[in-house]
Amino acid sequence: MIVATTTVNFAYLSGVWLETYERFKAAVKCGDYTAYVVPALDAERVRGNVFSYRDGEDPAEALRAAASPCDSGEVYIDGGTTLLHFEVVKRAFPRATFKLADELFKKWRAVKKEDEVAKIREAARRIRRVLDALELAQDATERQTAARIYLALYEAGLRPGPILVQFGSNTALPHQEPTEKKLRRGDAVVIDVSAAYEGYYADLTNSFFYGEPPRKYLEVYQTVEKAQAKAIKAAAPVVRASEVDKAARSTIEAAGYGPYFIHRTGHGLGLEIHEAPDISPSSQDVLERGMVFTIEPGIYIPHAFGVRLEVDIHLGEKAEIL
């Protein structure tokens, strides 16, 4: 029996993104049977076998009732279960042996169904529309620009995730959050946007130059562009994810920029921005049809500029850019 208490795995089993904070919730699954334990104030948001409890009542009783058709000798729980919520599960099943369900969820969630792919595709389409409409203003700060993007994503019907807007030397810092740095002519620009449509995330990054780009910037940009194309071409069913990373990394190394590619080539997308597969040199993941992941090589010259290009890939018989 599986008892999923984390918001993301509850959403995977129920189809509902439900934040209950300190209040207990769980999706219970055994065979074809699934039931949901939720606070009474959220009961109307979930469809199916719903077992609710009110504030002041012990959720362990609702959990025990929800799991009554299941064998509770072995209970698989997510590794992200809080200690507070694990105590609820233990009260419900005091004689159970507990095991981690993380590998099960990783395997299930890595391969997307058609409706999941469609949601990621729509998220990518709407993000692209927001970015295409964005007009940069000289002297606008990174934070001001990020705020405009955030609002536009909401207006586009998306749930914004992290938004990175970097100008000038900040582009050499891949995870630099927006600051009060102002846009000046002659600045490199990196804009990395993630947002979810009906719970499923897309993640896109654009890099460009505000003004006339110098030769060095163009050389780096073209190298990253070539590395991305090589990685996309390498992505196919049964290929090791590490081979996709190698295709991008070897291209950048051949151009003399190997030390400046300081992160993995990509990551899976879905209910979370980062999930399986892991597109990195050490990854043990093998690509399968139905997987959705980013390809985002980058080169970062310290104290100067960085370039990262990111697209989202759906793997069918071959790689498709969403």
PDB file of C-alpha atoms in Angstrom:
ATOM      1  CA  MET A   1       0.000   0.000   0.000  1.00  0.00           C
ATOM      2  CA  ILE A   2       1.182   3.510  -0.852  1.00  0.00           C
ATOM      3  CA  VAL A   3       0.450   6.514   1.352  1.00  0.00           C
ATOM      4  CA  ALA A   4       1.509   9.698  -0.449  1.00  0.00           C
ATOM      5  CA  THR A   5       1.514  12.787   1.751  1.00  0.00           C
ATOM      6  CA  THR A   6       3.613  15.243  -0.275  1.00  0.00           C
ATOM      7  CA  THR A   7       1.737  17.811  -2.332  1.00  0.00           C
ATOM      8  CA  VAL A   8       3.348  16.732  -5.603  1.00  0.00           C
ATOM      9  CA  ASN A   9       2.676  12.996  -5.256  1.00  0.00           C
ATOM     10  CA  PHE A  10      -0.826  13.658  -3.931  1.00  0.00           C
ATOM     11  CA  ALA A  11      -1.371  15.734  -7.086  1.00  0.00           C
ATOM     12  CA  TYR A  12      -0.031  12.938  -9.285  1.00  0.00           C
ATOM     13  CA  LEU A  13      -2.529  10.436  -7.855  1.00  0.00           C
ATOM     14  CA  SER A  14      -5.500  12.786  -7.440  1.00  0.00           C
ATOM     15  CA  GLY A  15      -5.099  15.315 -10.250  1.00  0.00           C
ATOM     16  CA  VAL A  16      -5.491  18.132  -7.695  1.00  0.00           C
ATOM     17  CA  TRP A  17      -2.707  20.450  -6.519  1.00  0.00           C
ATOM     18  CA  LEU A  18      -3.716  20.833  -2.879  1.00  0.00           C
ATOM     19  CA  GLU A  19      -1.663  22.846  -0.395  1.00  0.00           C
ATOM     20  CA  THR A  20      -2.815  21.969   3.125  1.00  0.00           C
ATOM     21  CA  TYR A  21       0.319  23.218   4.903  1.00  0.00           C
ATOM     22  CA  GLU A  22       0.488  21.750   8.433  1.00  0.00           C
ATOM     23  CA  ARG A  23      -2.833  19.901   7.993  1.00  0.00           C
ATOM     24  CA  PHE A  24      -2.478  16.248   7.016  1.00  0.00           C
ATOM     25  CA  LYS A  25      -3.461  14.954   3.586  1.00  0.00           C
ATOM     26  CA  ALA A  26      -2.724  11.670   1.844  1.00  0.00           C
ATOM     27  CA  ALA A  27      -3.476   9.682  -1.263  1.00  0.00           C
ATOM     28  CA  VAL A  28      -3.838   5.986  -0.474  1.00  0.00           C
ATOM     29  CA  LYS A  29      -3.264   3.482  -3.276  1.00  0.00           C
ATOM     30  CA  CYS A  30      -3.328  -0.306  -3.465  1.00  0.00           C
ATOM     31  CA  GLY A  31      -3.926  -2.033  -6.791  1.00  0.00           C
ATOM     32  CA  ASP A  32      -6.725  -0.229  -8.636  1.00  0.00           C
ATOM     33  CA  TYR A  33      -8.068   1.314  -5.432  1.00  0.00           C
ATOM     34  CA  THR A  34      -7.276   4.941  -4.582  1.00  0.00           C
ATOM     35  CA  ALA A  35      -8.663   7.079  -1.766  1.00  0.00           C
ATOM     36  CA  TYR A  36      -7.897  10.528  -0.431  1.00  0.00           C
ATOM     37  CA  VAL A  37      -7.653  11.833   3.116  1.00  0.00           C
ATOM     38  CA  VAL A  38      -8.062  15.614   3.333  1.00  0.00           C
ATOM     39  CA  PRO A  39      -9.122  18.314   5.792  1.00  0.00           C
ATOM     40  CA  ALA A  40     -12.885  18.926   5.701  1.00  0.00           C
ATOM     41  CA  LEU A  41     -12.333  22.457   4.418  1.00  0.00           C
ATOM     42  CA  ASP A  42     -10.748  21.002   1.240  1.00  0.00           C
ATOM     43  CA  ALA A  43     -13.045  18.002   0.750  1.00  0.00           C
ATOM     44  CA  GLU A  44     -15.068  19.579  -2.074  1.00  0.00           C
ATOM     45  CA  ARG A  45     -11.917  20.124  -4.148  1.00  0.00           C
ATOM     46  CA  VAL A  46     -11.140  16.417  -4.497  1.00  0.00           C
ATOM     47  CA  ARG A  47     -13.128  13.836  -6.468  1.00  0.00           C
ATOM     48  CA  GLY A  48     -13.330  10.109  -5.775  1.00  0.00           C
ATOM     49  CA  ASN A  49     -13.120   8.204  -2.503  1.00  0.00           C
ATOM     50  CA  VAL A  50     -12.704  11.107  -0.088  1.00  0.00           C
ATOM     51  CA  PHE A  51     -12.286  10.684   3.666  1.00  0.00           C
ATOM     52  CA  SER A  52     -12.250  14.000   5.506  1.00  0.00           C
ATOM     53  CA  TYR A  53     -11.613  15.115   9.055  1.00  0.00           C
ATOM     54  CA  ARG A  54     -12.248  18.367  10.906  1.00  0.00           C
ATOM     55  CA  ASP A  55      -9.824  20.454  12.903  1.00  0.00           C
ATOM     56  CA  GLY A  56      -9.476  18.845  16.308  1.00  0.00           C
ATOM     57  CA  GLU A  57     -10.115  15.324  14.991  1.00  0.00           C
ATOM     58  CA  ASP A  58      -7.303  12.810  14.542  1.00  0.00           C
ATOM     59  CA  PRO A  59      -6.564  12.387  10.793  1.00  0.00           C
ATOM     60  CA  ALA A  60      -5.166   8.923  11.581  1.00  0.00           C
ATOM     61  CA  GLU A  61      -8.739   7.678  11.951  1.00  0.00           C
ATOM     62  CA  ALA A  62      -9.695   8.974   8.494  1.00  0.00           C
ATOM     63  CA  LEU A  63      -6.499   7.459   7.079  1.00  0.00           C
ATOM     64  CA  ARG A  64      -7.257   4.081   8.657  1.00  0.00           C
ATOM     65  CA  ALA A  65     -10.765   4.161   7.167  1.00  0.00           C
ATOM     66  CA  ALA A  66      -9.460   5.161   3.738  1.00  0.00           C
ATOM     67  CA  ALA A  67      -7.012   2.248   3.774  1.00  0.00           C
ATOM     68  CA  SER A  68      -9.501  -0.375   4.986  1.00  0.00           C
ATOM     69  CA  PRO A  69      -9.593  -2.284   1.640  1.00  0.00           C
ATOM     70  CA  CYS A  70      -5.769  -2.468   1.587  1.00  0.00           C
ATOM     71  CA  ASP A  71      -3.162  -4.672   3.232  1.00  0.00           C
ATOM     72  CA  SER A  72      -1.408  -2.342   5.675  1.00  0.00           C
ATOM     73  CA  GLY A  73       1.433  -4.727   6.553  1.00  0.00           C
ATOM     74  CA  GLU A  74       3.830  -2.815   4.283  1.00  0.00           C
ATOM     75  CA  VAL A  75       3.314   0.903   3.801  1.00  0.00           C
ATOM     76  CA  TYR A  76       5.276   2.823   1.180  1.00  0.00           C
ATOM     77  CA  ILE A  77       5.608   6.534   1.946  1.00  0.00           C
ATOM     78  CA  ASP A  78       7.298   9.427   0.145  1.00  0.00           C
ATOM     79  CA  GLY A  79      10.695  10.500   1.417  1.00  0.00           C
ATOM     80  CA  GLY A  80       9.431  14.073   1.667  1.00  0.00           C
ATOM     81  CA  THR A  81       6.867  13.179   4.328  1.00  0.00           C
ATOM     82  CA  THR A  82       7.275  15.496   7.315  1.00  0.00           C
ATOM     83  CA  LEU A  83       7.899  14.029  10.752  1.00  0.00           C
ATOM     84  CA  LEU A  84       4.562  15.476  11.912  1.00  0.00           C
ATOM     85  CA  HIS A  85       2.700  13.686   9.119  1.00  0.00           C
ATOM     86  CA  PHE A  86       4.686  10.475   9.530  1.00  0.00           C
ATOM     87  CA  GLU A  87       3.451  10.357  13.124  1.00  0.00           C
ATOM     88  CA  VAL A  88      -0.122  10.380  11.755  1.00  0.00           C
ATOM     89  CA  VAL A  89       0.695   7.463   9.439  1.00  0.00           C
ATOM     90  CA  LYS A  90       2.299   5.507  12.286  1.00  0.00           C
ATOM     91  CA  ARG A  91      -0.760   6.042  14.500  1.00  0.00           C
ATOM     92  CA  ALA A  92      -2.966   4.711  11.707  1.00  0.00           C
ATOM     93  CA  PHE A  93      -0.788   1.632  11.079  1.00  0.00           C
ATOM     94  CA  PRO A  94       1.169   0.885  14.272  1.00  0.00           C
ATOM     95  CA  ARG A  95       2.218  -2.612  13.157  1.00  0.00           C
ATOM     96  CA  ALA A  96       3.263  -1.694   9.620  1.00  0.00           C
ATOM     97  CA  THR A  97       6.698  -1.975   8.065  1.00  0.00           C
ATOM     98  CA  PHE A  98       7.538   1.306   6.344  1.00  0.00           C
ATOM     99  CA  LYS A  99       9.416   1.630   3.060  1.00  0.00           C
ATOM    100  CA  LEU A 100      10.186   4.492   0.686  1.00  0.00           C
ATOM    101  CA  ALA A 101       7.974   5.018  -2.365  1.00  0.00           C
ATOM    102  CA  ASP A 102      10.345   7.498  -4.041  1.00  0.00           C
ATOM    103  CA  GLU A 103      11.638   5.139  -6.740  1.00  0.00           C
ATOM    104  CA  LEU A 104       8.081   4.118  -7.634  1.00  0.00           C
ATOM    105  CA  PHE A 105       6.985   7.725  -8.078  1.00  0.00           C
ATOM    106  CA  LYS A 106      10.166   8.607  -9.956  1.00  0.00           C
ATOM    107  CA  LYS A 107       9.482   5.814 -12.457  1.00  0.00           C
ATOM    108  CA  TRP A 108       5.763   6.610 -12.841  1.00  0.00           C
ATOM    109  CA  ARG A 109       6.184  10.365 -13.152  1.00  0.00           C
ATOM    110  CA  ALA A 110       9.172  10.243 -15.525  1.00  0.00           C
ATOM    111  CA  VAL A 111       7.077   8.862 -18.398  1.00  0.00           C
ATOM    112  CA  LYS A 112       4.247  11.240 -19.240  1.00  0.00           C
ATOM    113  CA  LYS A 113       0.786  10.394 -20.489  1.00  0.00           C
ATOM    114  CA  GLU A 114      -0.596  12.288 -23.484  1.00  0.00           C
ATOM    115  CA  ASP A 115      -2.609  14.692 -21.343  1.00  0.00           C
ATOM    116  CA  GLU A 116       0.456  15.503 -19.243  1.00  0.00           C
ATOM    117  CA  VAL A 117       2.523  16.252 -22.350  1.00  0.00           C
ATOM    118  CA  ALA A 118      -0.286  18.449 -23.675  1.00  0.00           C
ATOM    119  CA  LYS A 119      -0.242  20.528 -20.478  1.00  0.00           C
ATOM    120  CA  ILE A 120       3.532  21.012 -20.615  1.00  0.00           C
ATOM    121  CA  ARG A 121       3.260  21.933 -24.292  1.00  0.00           C
ATOM    122  CA  GLU A 122       0.617  24.542 -23.467  1.00  0.00           C
ATOM    123  CA  ALA A 123       2.716  25.922 -20.611  1.00  0.00           C
ATOM    124  CA  ALA A 124       5.667  26.298 -22.990  1.00  0.00           C
ATOM    125  CA  ARG A 125       3.485  27.968 -25.614  1.00  0.00           C
ATOM    126  CA  ARG A 126       2.160  30.521 -23.140  1.00  0.00           C
ATOM    127  CA  ILE A 127       5.599  31.248 -21.671  1.00  0.00           C
ATOM    128  CA  ARG A 128       6.958  31.789 -25.176  1.00  0.00           C
ATOM    129  CA  ARG A 129       4.098  34.180 -25.913  1.00  0.00           C
ATOM    130  CA  VAL A 130       4.907  36.173 -22.762  1.00  0.00           C
ATOM    131  CA  LEU A 131       8.605  36.345 -23.637  1.00  0.00           C
ATOM    132  CA  ASP A 132       7.903  37.313 -27.245  1.00  0.00           C
ATOM    133  CA  ALA A 133       5.790  40.241 -26.026  1.00  0.00           C
ATOM    134  CA  LEU A 134       8.376  41.422 -23.489  1.00  0.00           C
ATOM    135  CA  GLU A 135      10.040  44.733 -24.293  1.00  0.00           C
ATOM    136  CA  LEU A 136      13.203  45.505 -22.354  1.00  0.00           C
ATOM    137  CA  ALA A 137      13.634  49.046 -21.098  1.00  0.00           C
ATOM    138  CA  GLN A 138      17.011  50.644 -20.544  1.00  0.00           C
ATOM    139  CA  ASP A 139      17.595  51.437 -16.844  1.00  0.00           C
ATOM    140  CA  ALA A 140      14.870  48.981 -15.778  1.00  0.00           C
ATOM    141  CA  THR A 141      16.137  46.724 -13.003  1.00  0.00           C
ATOM    142  CA  GLU A 142      16.261  42.952 -13.051  1.00  0.00           C
ATOM    143  CA  ARG A 143      13.582  42.888 -10.341  1.00  0.00           C
ATOM    144  CA  GLN A 144      11.286  45.246 -12.229  1.00  0.00           C
ATOM    145  CA  THR A 145      11.621  43.119 -15.353  1.00  0.00           C
ATOM    146  CA  ALA A 146      11.001  39.893 -13.408  1.00  0.00           C
ATOM    147  CA  ALA A 147       7.888  41.435 -11.824  1.00  0.00           C
ATOM    148  CA  ARG A 148       6.505  42.312 -15.260  1.00  0.00           C
ATOM    149  CA  ILE A 149       7.083  38.748 -16.434  1.00  0.00           C
ATOM    150  CA  TYR A 150       5.478  37.336 -13.268  1.00  0.00           C
ATOM    151  CA  LEU A 151       2.320  39.392 -13.782  1.00  0.00           C
ATOM    152  CA  ALA A 152       2.163  38.505 -17.490  1.00  0.00           C
ATOM    153  CA  LEU A 153       2.408  34.797 -16.665  1.00  0.00           C
ATOM    154  CA  TYR A 154      -0.509  35.077 -14.227  1.00  0.00           C
ATOM    155  CA  GLU A 155      -2.535  36.955 -16.816  1.00  0.00           C
ATOM    156  CA  ALA A 156      -1.724  34.166 -19.285  1.00  0.00           C
ATOM    157  CA  GLY A 157      -3.330  31.614 -16.951  1.00  0.00           C
ATOM    158  CA  LEU A 158      -0.093  30.128 -15.630  1.00  0.00           C
ATOM    159  CA  ARG A 159       1.259  29.529 -12.134  1.00  0.00           C
ATOM    160  CA  PRO A 160       4.697  31.186 -12.130  1.00  0.00           C
ATOM    161  CA  GLY A 161       7.701  29.293 -10.857  1.00  0.00           C
ATOM    162  CA  PRO A 162      11.171  30.765 -10.380  1.00  0.00           C
ATOM    163  CA  ILE A 163      11.974  33.637 -12.747  1.00  0.00           C
ATOM    164  CA  LEU A 164      15.601  34.614 -13.334  1.00  0.00           C
ATOM    165  CA  VAL A 165      16.399  37.926 -15.007  1.00  0.00           C
ATOM    166  CA  GLN A 166      20.111  38.703 -15.244  1.00  0.00           C
ATOM    167  CA  PHE A 167      21.913  41.661 -16.808  1.00  0.00           C
ATOM    168  CA  GLY A 168      25.600  42.159 -17.576  1.00  0.00           C
ATOM    169  CA  SER A 169      28.054  40.261 -15.384  1.00  0.00           C
ATOM    170  CA  ASN A 170      25.165  38.686 -13.440  1.00  0.00           C
ATOM    171  CA  THR A 171      24.545  36.465 -16.487  1.00  0.00           C
ATOM    172  CA  ALA A 172      27.753  34.612 -15.540  1.00  0.00           C
ATOM    173  CA  LEU A 173      25.994  33.415 -12.358  1.00  0.00           C
ATOM    174  CA  PRO A 174      23.495  30.727 -13.491  1.00  0.00           C
ATOM    175  CA  HIS A 175      21.204  30.918 -10.432  1.00  0.00           C
ATOM    176  CA  GLN A 176      21.569  34.610  -9.589  1.00  0.00           C
ATOM    177  CA  GLU A 177      18.166  35.900  -8.490  1.00  0.00           C
ATOM    178  CA  PRO A 178      16.954  39.283  -9.786  1.00  0.00           C
ATOM    179  CA  THR A 179      18.607  42.309  -8.173  1.00  0.00           C
ATOM    180  CA  GLU A 180      18.434  46.095  -8.460  1.00  0.00           C
ATOM    181  CA  LYS A 181      21.005  45.964 -11.269  1.00  0.00           C
ATOM    182  CA  LYS A 182      19.890  48.195 -14.146  1.00  0.00           C
ATOM    183  CA  LEU A 183      19.956  47.296 -17.824  1.00  0.00           C
ATOM    184  CA  ARG A 184      22.599  49.193 -19.788  1.00  0.00           C
ATOM    185  CA  ARG A 185      23.398  49.188 -23.471  1.00  0.00           C
ATOM    186  CA  GLY A 186      26.168  46.668 -24.012  1.00  0.00           C
ATOM    187  CA  ASP A 187      24.791  44.189 -21.444  1.00  0.00           C
ATOM    188  CA  ALA A 188      24.336  40.484 -21.971  1.00  0.00           C
ATOM    189  CA  VAL A 189      20.862  39.335 -20.871  1.00  0.00           C
ATOM    190  CA  VAL A 190      19.625  35.950 -19.627  1.00  0.00           C
ATOM    191  CA  ILE A 191      15.929  35.373 -18.879  1.00  0.00           C
ATOM    192  CA  ASP A 192      14.947  31.976 -17.440  1.00  0.00           C
ATOM    193  CA  VAL A 193      11.216  31.425 -16.908  1.00  0.00           C
ATOM    194  CA  SER A 194       9.328  28.463 -15.471  1.00  0.00           C
ATOM    195  CA  ALA A 195       5.561  28.292 -15.056  1.00  0.00           C
ATOM    196  CA  ALA A 196       2.862  25.642 -14.766  1.00  0.00           C
ATOM    197  CA  TYR A 197      -0.328  25.098 -16.745  1.00  0.00           C
ATOM    198  CA  GLU A 198      -2.872  22.958 -14.864  1.00  0.00           C
ATOM    199  CA  GLY A 199      -0.070  21.840 -12.553  1.00  0.00           C
ATOM    200  CA  TYR A 200       2.560  20.949 -15.182  1.00  0.00           C
ATOM    201  CA  TYR A 201       5.711  23.013 -15.661  1.00  0.00           C
ATOM    202  CA  ALA A 202       7.564  24.229 -18.709  1.00  0.00           C
ATOM    203  CA  ASP A 203      10.970  25.899 -18.365  1.00  0.00           C
ATOM    204  CA  LEU A 204      12.523  28.119 -21.048  1.00  0.00           C
ATOM    205  CA  THR A 205      15.644  30.291 -21.166  1.00  0.00           C
ATOM    206  CA  ASN A 206      16.584  32.987 -23.676  1.00  0.00           C
ATOM    207  CA  SER A 207      19.968  34.714 -23.938  1.00  0.00           C
ATOM    208  CA  PHE A 208      20.676  37.813 -25.992  1.00  0.00           C
ATOM    209  CA  PHE A 209      22.655  41.033 -26.062  1.00  0.00           C
ATOM    210  CA  TYR A 210      21.272  44.514 -25.458  1.00  0.00           C
ATOM    211  CA  GLY A 211      23.051  46.473 -28.151  1.00  0.00           C
ATOM    212  CA  GLU A 212      25.715  45.399 -30.638  1.00  0.00           C
ATOM    213  CA  PRO A 213      27.199  42.081 -29.477  1.00  0.00           C
ATOM    214  CA  PRO A 214      31.003  41.761 -29.481  1.00  0.00           C
ATOM    215  CA  ARG A 215      32.718  38.958 -31.361  1.00  0.00           C
ATOM    216  CA  LYS A 216      33.417  37.011 -28.145  1.00  0.00           C
ATOM    217  CA  TYR A 217      29.729  36.974 -27.208  1.00  0.00           C
ATOM    218  CA  LEU A 218      28.737  35.750 -30.661  1.00  0.00           C
ATOM    219  CA  GLU A 219      31.353  32.996 -30.491  1.00  0.00           C
ATOM    220  CA  VAL A 220      30.070  31.798 -27.121  1.00  0.00           C
ATOM    221  CA  TYR A 221      26.422  32.033 -28.205  1.00  0.00           C
ATOM    222  CA  GLN A 222      27.069  30.003 -31.358  1.00  0.00           C
ATOM    223  CA  THR A 223      28.945  27.375 -29.342  1.00  0.00           C
ATOM    224  CA  VAL A 224      26.036  26.990 -26.906  1.00  0.00           C
ATOM    225  CA  GLU A 225      23.577  26.871 -29.800  1.00  0.00           C
ATOM    226  CA  LYS A 226      25.615  24.113 -31.463  1.00  0.00           C
ATOM    227  CA  ALA A 227      25.902  22.173 -28.189  1.00  0.00           C
ATOM    228  CA  GLN A 228      22.143  22.329 -27.710  1.00  0.00           C
ATOM    229  CA  ALA A 229      21.515  21.060 -31.241  1.00  0.00           C
ATOM    230  CA  LYS A 230      23.945  18.158 -30.706  1.00  0.00           C
ATOM    231  CA  ALA A 231      22.237  17.179 -27.454  1.00  0.00           C
ATOM    232  CA  ILE A 232      18.773  17.276 -29.014  1.00  0.00           C
ATOM    233  CA  LYS A 233      19.992  15.102 -31.882  1.00  0.00           C
ATOM    234  CA  ALA A 234      21.488  12.609 -29.412  1.00  0.00           C
ATOM    235  CA  ALA A 235      18.240  12.233 -27.445  1.00  0.00           C
ATOM    236  CA  ALA A 236      16.394   9.046 -28.386  1.00  0.00           C
ATOM    237  CA  PRO A 237      14.673   6.122 -26.657  1.00  0.00           C
ATOM    238  CA  VAL A 238      17.056   3.665 -24.918  1.00  0.00           C
ATOM    239  CA  VAL A 239      19.911   6.203 -24.986  1.00  0.00           C
ATOM    240  CA  ARG A 240      21.551   6.912 -21.639  1.00  0.00           C
ATOM    241  CA  ALA A 241      20.858  10.418 -20.386  1.00  0.00           C
ATOM    242  CA  SER A 242      24.591  10.790 -19.740  1.00  0.00           C
ATOM    243  CA  GLU A 243      25.202  10.402 -23.491  1.00  0.00           C
ATOM    244  CA  VAL A 244      22.942  13.387 -24.175  1.00  0.00           C
ATOM    245  CA  ASP A 245      24.936  15.403 -21.660  1.00  0.00           C
ATOM    246  CA  LYS A 246      28.149  14.214 -23.315  1.00  0.00           C
ATOM    247  CA  ALA A 247      26.961  15.403 -26.735  1.00  0.00           C
ATOM    248  CA  ALA A 248      26.540  18.945 -25.419  1.00  0.00           C
ATOM    249  CA  ARG A 249      29.586  18.923 -23.150  1.00  0.00           C
ATOM    250  CA  SER A 250      32.023  17.576 -25.750  1.00  0.00           C
ATOM    251  CA  THR A 251      30.924  20.289 -28.195  1.00  0.00           C
ATOM    252  CA  ILE A 252      31.631  23.001 -25.634  1.00  0.00           C
ATOM    253  CA  GLU A 253      34.932  21.377 -24.644  1.00  0.00           C
ATOM    254  CA  ALA A 254      36.038  21.181 -28.289  1.00  0.00           C
ATOM    255  CA  ALA A 255      35.498  24.932 -28.580  1.00  0.00           C
ATOM    256  CA  GLY A 256      37.756  25.518 -25.568  1.00  0.00           C
ATOM    257  CA  TYR A 257      35.016  26.453 -23.108  1.00  0.00           C
ATOM    258  CA  GLY A 258      34.775  23.202 -21.136  1.00  0.00           C
ATOM    259  CA  PRO A 259      35.686  24.723 -17.742  1.00  0.00           C
ATOM    260  CA  TYR A 260      32.902  27.291 -18.176  1.00  0.00           C
ATOM    261  CA  PHE A 261      30.069  24.748 -18.543  1.00  0.00           C
ATOM    262  CA  ILE A 262      29.419  24.281 -14.835  1.00  0.00           C
ATOM    263  CA  HIS A 263      26.085  22.453 -14.617  1.00  0.00           C
ATOM    264  CA  ARG A 264      24.241  19.515 -16.117  1.00  0.00           C
ATOM    265  CA  THR A 265      22.669  19.668 -19.578  1.00  0.00           C
ATOM    266  CA  GLY A 266      19.076  19.221 -18.463  1.00  0.00           C
ATOM    267  CA  HIS A 267      16.418  17.827 -16.160  1.00  0.00           C
ATOM    268  CA  GLY A 268      12.967  16.312 -16.346  1.00  0.00           C
ATOM    269  CA  LEU A 269       9.795  18.386 -16.230  1.00  0.00           C
ATOM    270  CA  GLY A 270       6.340  17.658 -14.900  1.00  0.00           C
ATOM    271  CA  LEU A 271       4.518  18.439 -11.683  1.00  0.00           C
ATOM    272  CA  GLU A 272       7.878  19.723 -10.457  1.00  0.00           C
ATOM    273  CA  ILE A 273      10.383  21.886 -12.305  1.00  0.00           C
ATOM    274  CA  HIS A 274      13.174  19.407 -11.577  1.00  0.00           C
ATOM    275  CA  GLU A 275      12.388  15.697 -11.788  1.00  0.00           C
ATOM    276  CA  ALA A 276      13.550  12.599 -13.677  1.00  0.00           C
ATOM    277  CA  PRO A 277      15.320  12.119 -15.986  1.00  0.00           C
ATOM    278  CA  ASP A 278      18.602  13.698 -14.914  1.00  0.00           C
ATOM    279  CA  ILE A 279      20.617  14.772 -17.980  1.00  0.00           C
ATOM    280  CA  SER A 280      24.065  14.869 -16.378  1.00  0.00           C
ATOM    281  CA  PRO A 281      27.476  13.188 -16.755  1.00  0.00           C
ATOM    282  CA  SER A 282      26.824  10.821 -13.837  1.00  0.00           C
ATOM    283  CA  SER A 283      23.169  10.039 -14.593  1.00  0.00           C
ATOM    284  CA  GLN A 284      22.106   6.395 -14.591  1.00  0.00           C
ATOM    285  CA  ASP A 285      18.772   7.236 -16.241  1.00  0.00           C
ATOM    286  CA  VAL A 286      17.898   5.696 -19.600  1.00  0.00           C
ATOM    287  CA  LEU A 287      15.622   7.723 -21.864  1.00  0.00           C
ATOM    288  CA  GLU A 288      12.163   6.358 -22.680  1.00  0.00           C
ATOM    289  CA  ARG A 289       9.325   7.397 -24.956  1.00  0.00           C
ATOM    290  CA  GLY A 290       7.049   9.809 -23.134  1.00  0.00           C
ATOM    291  CA  MET A 291       9.763  11.530 -21.130  1.00  0.00           C
ATOM    292  CA  VAL A 292       9.845  15.336 -21.075  1.00  0.00           C
ATOM    293  CA  PHE A 293      13.055  17.147 -20.185  1.00  0.00           C
ATOM    294  CA  THR A 294      15.039  20.316 -20.762  1.00  0.00           C
ATOM    295  CA  ILE A 295      18.157  20.753 -22.865  1.00  0.00           C
ATOM    296  CA  GLU A 296      19.975  23.802 -21.498  1.00  0.00           C
ATOM    297  CA  PRO A 297      23.735  23.966 -22.028  1.00  0.00           C
ATOM    298  CA  GLY A 298      25.492  27.139 -20.953  1.00  0.00           C
ATOM    299  CA  ILE A 299      28.841  28.891 -20.884  1.00  0.00           C
ATOM    300  CA  TYR A 300      29.666  31.329 -18.076  1.00  0.00           C
ATOM    301  CA  ILE A 301      32.719  33.601 -18.269  1.00  0.00           C
ATOM    302  CA  PRO A 302      33.368  34.875 -14.703  1.00  0.00           C
ATOM    303  CA  HIS A 303      32.856  38.618 -14.185  1.00  0.00           C
ATOM    304  CA  ALA A 304      31.975  39.028 -17.878  1.00  0.00           C
ATOM    305  CA  PHE A 305      28.860  37.302 -19.223  1.00  0.00           C
ATOM    306  CA  GLY A 306      27.033  34.022 -19.596  1.00  0.00           C
ATOM    307  CA  VAL A 307      24.898  32.377 -22.274  1.00  0.00           C
ATOM    308  CA  ARG A 308      22.310  29.648 -21.646  1.00  0.00           C
ATOM    309  CA  LEU A 309      19.741  28.364 -24.115  1.00  0.00           C
ATOM    310  CA  GLU A 310      16.924  26.157 -22.843  1.00  0.00           C
ATOM    311  CA  VAL A 311      14.162  24.308 -24.651  1.00  0.00           C
ATOM    312  CA  ASP A 312      11.762  21.595 -23.491  1.00  0.00           C
ATOM    313  CA  ILE A 313      11.874  18.223 -25.222  1.00  0.00           C
ATOM    314  CA  HIS A 314       9.210  15.532 -25.525  1.00  0.00           C
ATOM    315  CA  LEU A 315      10.685  12.186 -26.506  1.00  0.00           C
ATOM    316  CA  GLY A 316       8.648  10.179 -28.978  1.00  0.00           C
ATOM    317  CA  GLU A 317      10.419   8.182 -31.658  1.00  0.00           C
ATOM    318  CA  LYS A 318      12.738  11.186 -31.722  1.00  0.00           C
ATOM    319  CA  ALA A 319      13.122  14.433 -29.806  1.00  0.00           C
ATOM    320  CA  GLU A 320      10.406  17.046 -30.303  1.00  0.00           C
ATOM    321  CA  ILE A 321      10.768  20.630 -29.084  1.00  0.00           C
ATOM    322  CA  LEU A 322       7.625  21.654 -27.216  1.00  0.00           C
TER     323      LEU A 322
END
